[in-house]
Amino acid sequence: MNYKPQEIETKWQKLWEENNFYQAEDFSKKPKKYILIEFPYPSGDGLHVGHVRSYSALDAVARKSRMEGFNVLYPIGWDAFGLPTENYAIKTGIHPQKVTEENTTNFKRQLKSLGLSFDWSREINTTDPEYYKWTQWIFLKLFESGLAYRAEIPVNWCPSCKIGLANEEVVGGVCERCGVTVEKKVLNQWMLKITAYADRLIEDLEKVDYLDKVKVQQVNWIGKSYGSEIDFKVEDSKDIIQVFTTRTDTLFGTTAVVISSENPLVEKLIKSEHKEEVEKYITEAKKKSDFERGQLEKEKTGVFTGSYCINPANDEKIPIWVGDYVIATYGGGAVMVVPAHDYRDYDFAKKHGLKIREVVFGGDITKYAFVGYGKLVNSGQFNGLSSEEAIEKITAWLDKKGTGRKKVQYKLRDWVFSRQHYWGEPIPIVHCPKCGQVPVPEKDLPVELPYVEKYQPTGTGESPLAAISEWVNVKCPKCGWSAKRETDTMPNWAGSNWYFMRYCDPKNDKVLADSKKLKYWLPVDWYNGGMEHTTLHLLYSRFIYKFLHDIKIAPTVEPYQTRTSHGIVLAEDGRKMSKSFGNVINPDDIVKKYGADTLRIYEMFMGPFGETIVWSTQGVKGVCRFLEKVWSLISENTERKESSSEILRALHKLNKKIDEDFKATKFNTAVAAFMEFVNLCREKKEEVGQDTIEKMLILLSPFAPHLSEELWQKVGYKKSIFFEKWPKPHPELIKEEVVILVVQVNGKVRDKVEVAVDISKKEANKLAISRQIVQKWIGDKEIKKVIFVPGKLINLVI
Ligand SMILES: [Zn+2]
Ligand SMILES: [Zn+2]
């Protein structure tokens, strides 16, 4: 009787599904536990083994929690709007909706073949009008609150995808999706005012239990800094250039101001003799993306405008330059140049012959900039103050004079929420020539995507929807005049901002979700997802949730109590899995050959959960052998009822270890401990009783549900193993056993120490020579030999 997973797995999957084993119960008296994985994008490539890593581990947590008496919600759905599907549709001529359906069906089959305990009765799909009705409703609420607005701003423009991209979608200066270099284009865009929530997004991190690195990344992304906004008056003009700095103490050392090429003052500042040179420079700058411009290692370039401004600290006349490294949307589009105290300013000054004036004493500015804090020099009445004191005092002085003020600044910018694409949620706004922007009345939601033949982007900055006149032309909901629908659609983050709320009440057609159900289930107790979503999805969804809390929809301040992250799974050759490299591992193949239980356990065992891991076929085989050992151990078990105390102790220790490791997301060490335990049972087969076999199966069931269920029936039970209670380790049996170790020097007893029963020779040796009394007998003599009797004595021969 060999282990044949192919013969047992589908049988149990069917039975579990038919009996609704995994349906969560609203308002159950049991304590609730909401366990969440990031719902997948159903791409044409099918399920990736990276998905399986997260889903298997959290599935084990969900299964264990149910056995511990929790009412568990472990839901699944589809994040299905977005570019890959649209691009595929353009290429093949198959409608994106059809593509989505096919991909979803395939994903569903794959997920089910893994025996994951999702509650399929709550399945959602972001492209379902019944779902995106509420995504649009949230947009209307944001609009009513003034948090959705339109602005003409330069956006990252992908010339290949022909759409505007959010900063987060530009990776290394290229389009995240197609890899083409991103350009600049000015478009009228919908924006979401996430900056209004910047402080709360930082402060409330204290209320949640996220991995430290997740918190740090979010705080850095928001990038809050305290400083001053300083006014530099343009010479012979009323215009003022505003500059933000955190180093107000260096103001007296400012010897130039650099403005961005998009700054509205630029035209006015260019003197005729510099016109040609500056305009040529600006044309070149416009071709570069924000990323290229902001890169630290890049050389700072610039050109003199011919104009001057006045340093408000010492009334000195200083030149105004245009430089492409100054980004319009950050800090007002201008920076002050302090060559003596900033590395990049130092290089810029050297290259262009600007003055370098030391105002903070501490380094040797003839060689390089001094960027530290120190005592002020060449700074008028502030000489002798420390940098910290000077920042306070100079800011107050400027404030009094009316030429500067305290200011808090953020790196976080408002979120570009428009896409010029077909496959997304239509933005529910009508543009009326009389009334302006008019929200679509709630009763008319959803604004459904019209069926079209062509989804090619227009390339003019308009979405393909603009070409469908019968859809675009409508009556204004307010005044009845001929008006036009907004043709931009939402980015694919829109549907994933709030999906975890919909799981609480997925079929509600009156409200986004019933408030009592939201109150029962939220916040999510444990949310696992990729590190790459820390600054995008995770931050956006916290923002939207906080807004929904403010308008009395979301019941709590934060959506997720705990956030963990899993590492990426690389191909066996150490590269990213990719069709073009031919190194993709398809979960289907592994399930077919080794079974779902092997794949699930292998992915939990492959390495520390948070780390990037290279796939290993050897490792998969090793896990499969482990399950074969379990199978034969139990199949061949004798009639013995009770186990020896050694086996029992090991079993209860394993129980404790699994409990601890699950809490700490150390799934790999939990599996390793299990393997060790099974090896011990095989070595001491005749000491293993029925009691151990049964408990072992219960402990194994979250990892290998199919095999455990099968063997559970084999040992004589009719009811599913998943109705069993999760065992608690017995305190007496998990106590570390101690013995008295005798320490001898040259055969004479010199000391006695309490040690763990299984202390090794090396540890015992180390412990013995560390004892003062033993050291007295050894002195500076060499230890020639160590005799060790495990659990009894150690004899040092000198
Ligand atoms: Zn692109
Ligand atoms: Zn109107």
Short mmCIF file of C-alpha atoms in Angstrom, two decimals, residues 38-42 76-83 85 96-97 100 104 122-136 138 422-426 446-449 490-503 506 537:
data_model
loop_
_atom_site.label_atom_id
_atom_site.label_comp_id
_atom_site.label_asym_id
_atom_site.label_seq_id
_atom_site.Cartn_x
_atom_site.Cartn_y
_atom_site.Cartn_z
CA GLU A 38 -3.88 39.37 -1.60
CA PHE A 39 -6.41 38.30 -4.20
CA PRO A 40 -4.75 37.35 -7.49
CA TYR A 41 -4.77 39.06 -10.83
CA PRO A 42 -6.01 36.29 -13.15
CA ILE A 76 -10.79 34.60 -2.28
CA GLY A 77 -11.64 36.72 -5.32
CA TRP A 78 -10.26 38.27 -8.48
CA ASP A 79 -8.52 41.57 -9.03
CA ALA A 80 -9.29 41.45 -12.72
CA PHE A 81 -9.22 44.92 -14.26
CA GLY A 82 -5.95 46.08 -15.75
CA LEU A 83 -3.55 46.30 -18.58
CA THR A 85 -5.76 41.54 -19.98
CA PRO A 96 -11.28 41.44 -22.20
CA GLN A 97 -14.34 40.14 -20.43
CA THR A 100 -10.96 37.42 -17.79
CA THR A 104 -10.44 33.06 -13.83
CA ARG A 122 -17.89 34.78 -0.91
CA GLU A 123 -15.98 34.92 -4.20
CA ILE A 124 -15.81 38.42 -5.70
CA ASN A 125 -14.59 39.89 -8.99
CA THR A 126 -13.62 43.56 -9.38
CA THR A 127 -14.87 43.58 -13.00
CA ASP A 128 -18.38 42.52 -12.00
CA PRO A 129 -20.72 45.56 -12.33
CA GLU A 130 -22.35 44.54 -9.03
CA TYR A 131 -18.93 44.95 -7.45
CA TYR A 132 -17.61 48.03 -9.23
CA LYS A 133 -20.84 49.83 -8.54
CA TRP A 134 -19.39 50.27 -5.05
CA THR A 135 -15.93 51.18 -6.29
CA GLN A 136 -17.67 53.99 -8.19
CA ILE A 138 -16.57 55.32 -3.10
CA TYR A 422 -10.86 50.67 -21.60
CA TRP A 423 -10.50 47.82 -19.09
CA GLY A 424 -11.18 49.67 -15.83
CA GLU A 425 -14.01 51.16 -13.80
CA PRO A 426 -15.56 54.19 -15.58
CA PRO A 446 -23.05 51.33 -11.83
CA VAL A 447 -21.91 53.24 -14.88
CA GLU A 448 -21.27 50.12 -16.90
CA LEU A 449 -18.47 49.73 -19.36
CA MET A 490 -9.76 54.13 -12.71
CA PRO A 491 -6.35 52.55 -12.09
CA ASN A 492 -6.34 48.87 -11.16
CA TRP A 493 -5.71 49.79 -7.50
CA ALA A 494 -9.26 51.12 -7.27
CA GLY A 495 -10.90 47.72 -6.93
CA SER A 496 -8.32 46.36 -4.52
CA ASN A 497 -8.60 49.34 -2.14
CA TRP A 498 -11.63 47.97 -0.39
CA TYR A 499 -12.18 44.37 -1.55
CA PHE A 500 -11.63 42.91 1.91
CA MET A 501 -14.71 44.84 3.07
CA ARG A 502 -16.87 43.31 0.37
CA TYR A 503 -15.96 39.78 1.49
CA PRO A 506 -20.39 40.05 -0.97
CA HIS A 537 -1.72 48.77 -2.42
#
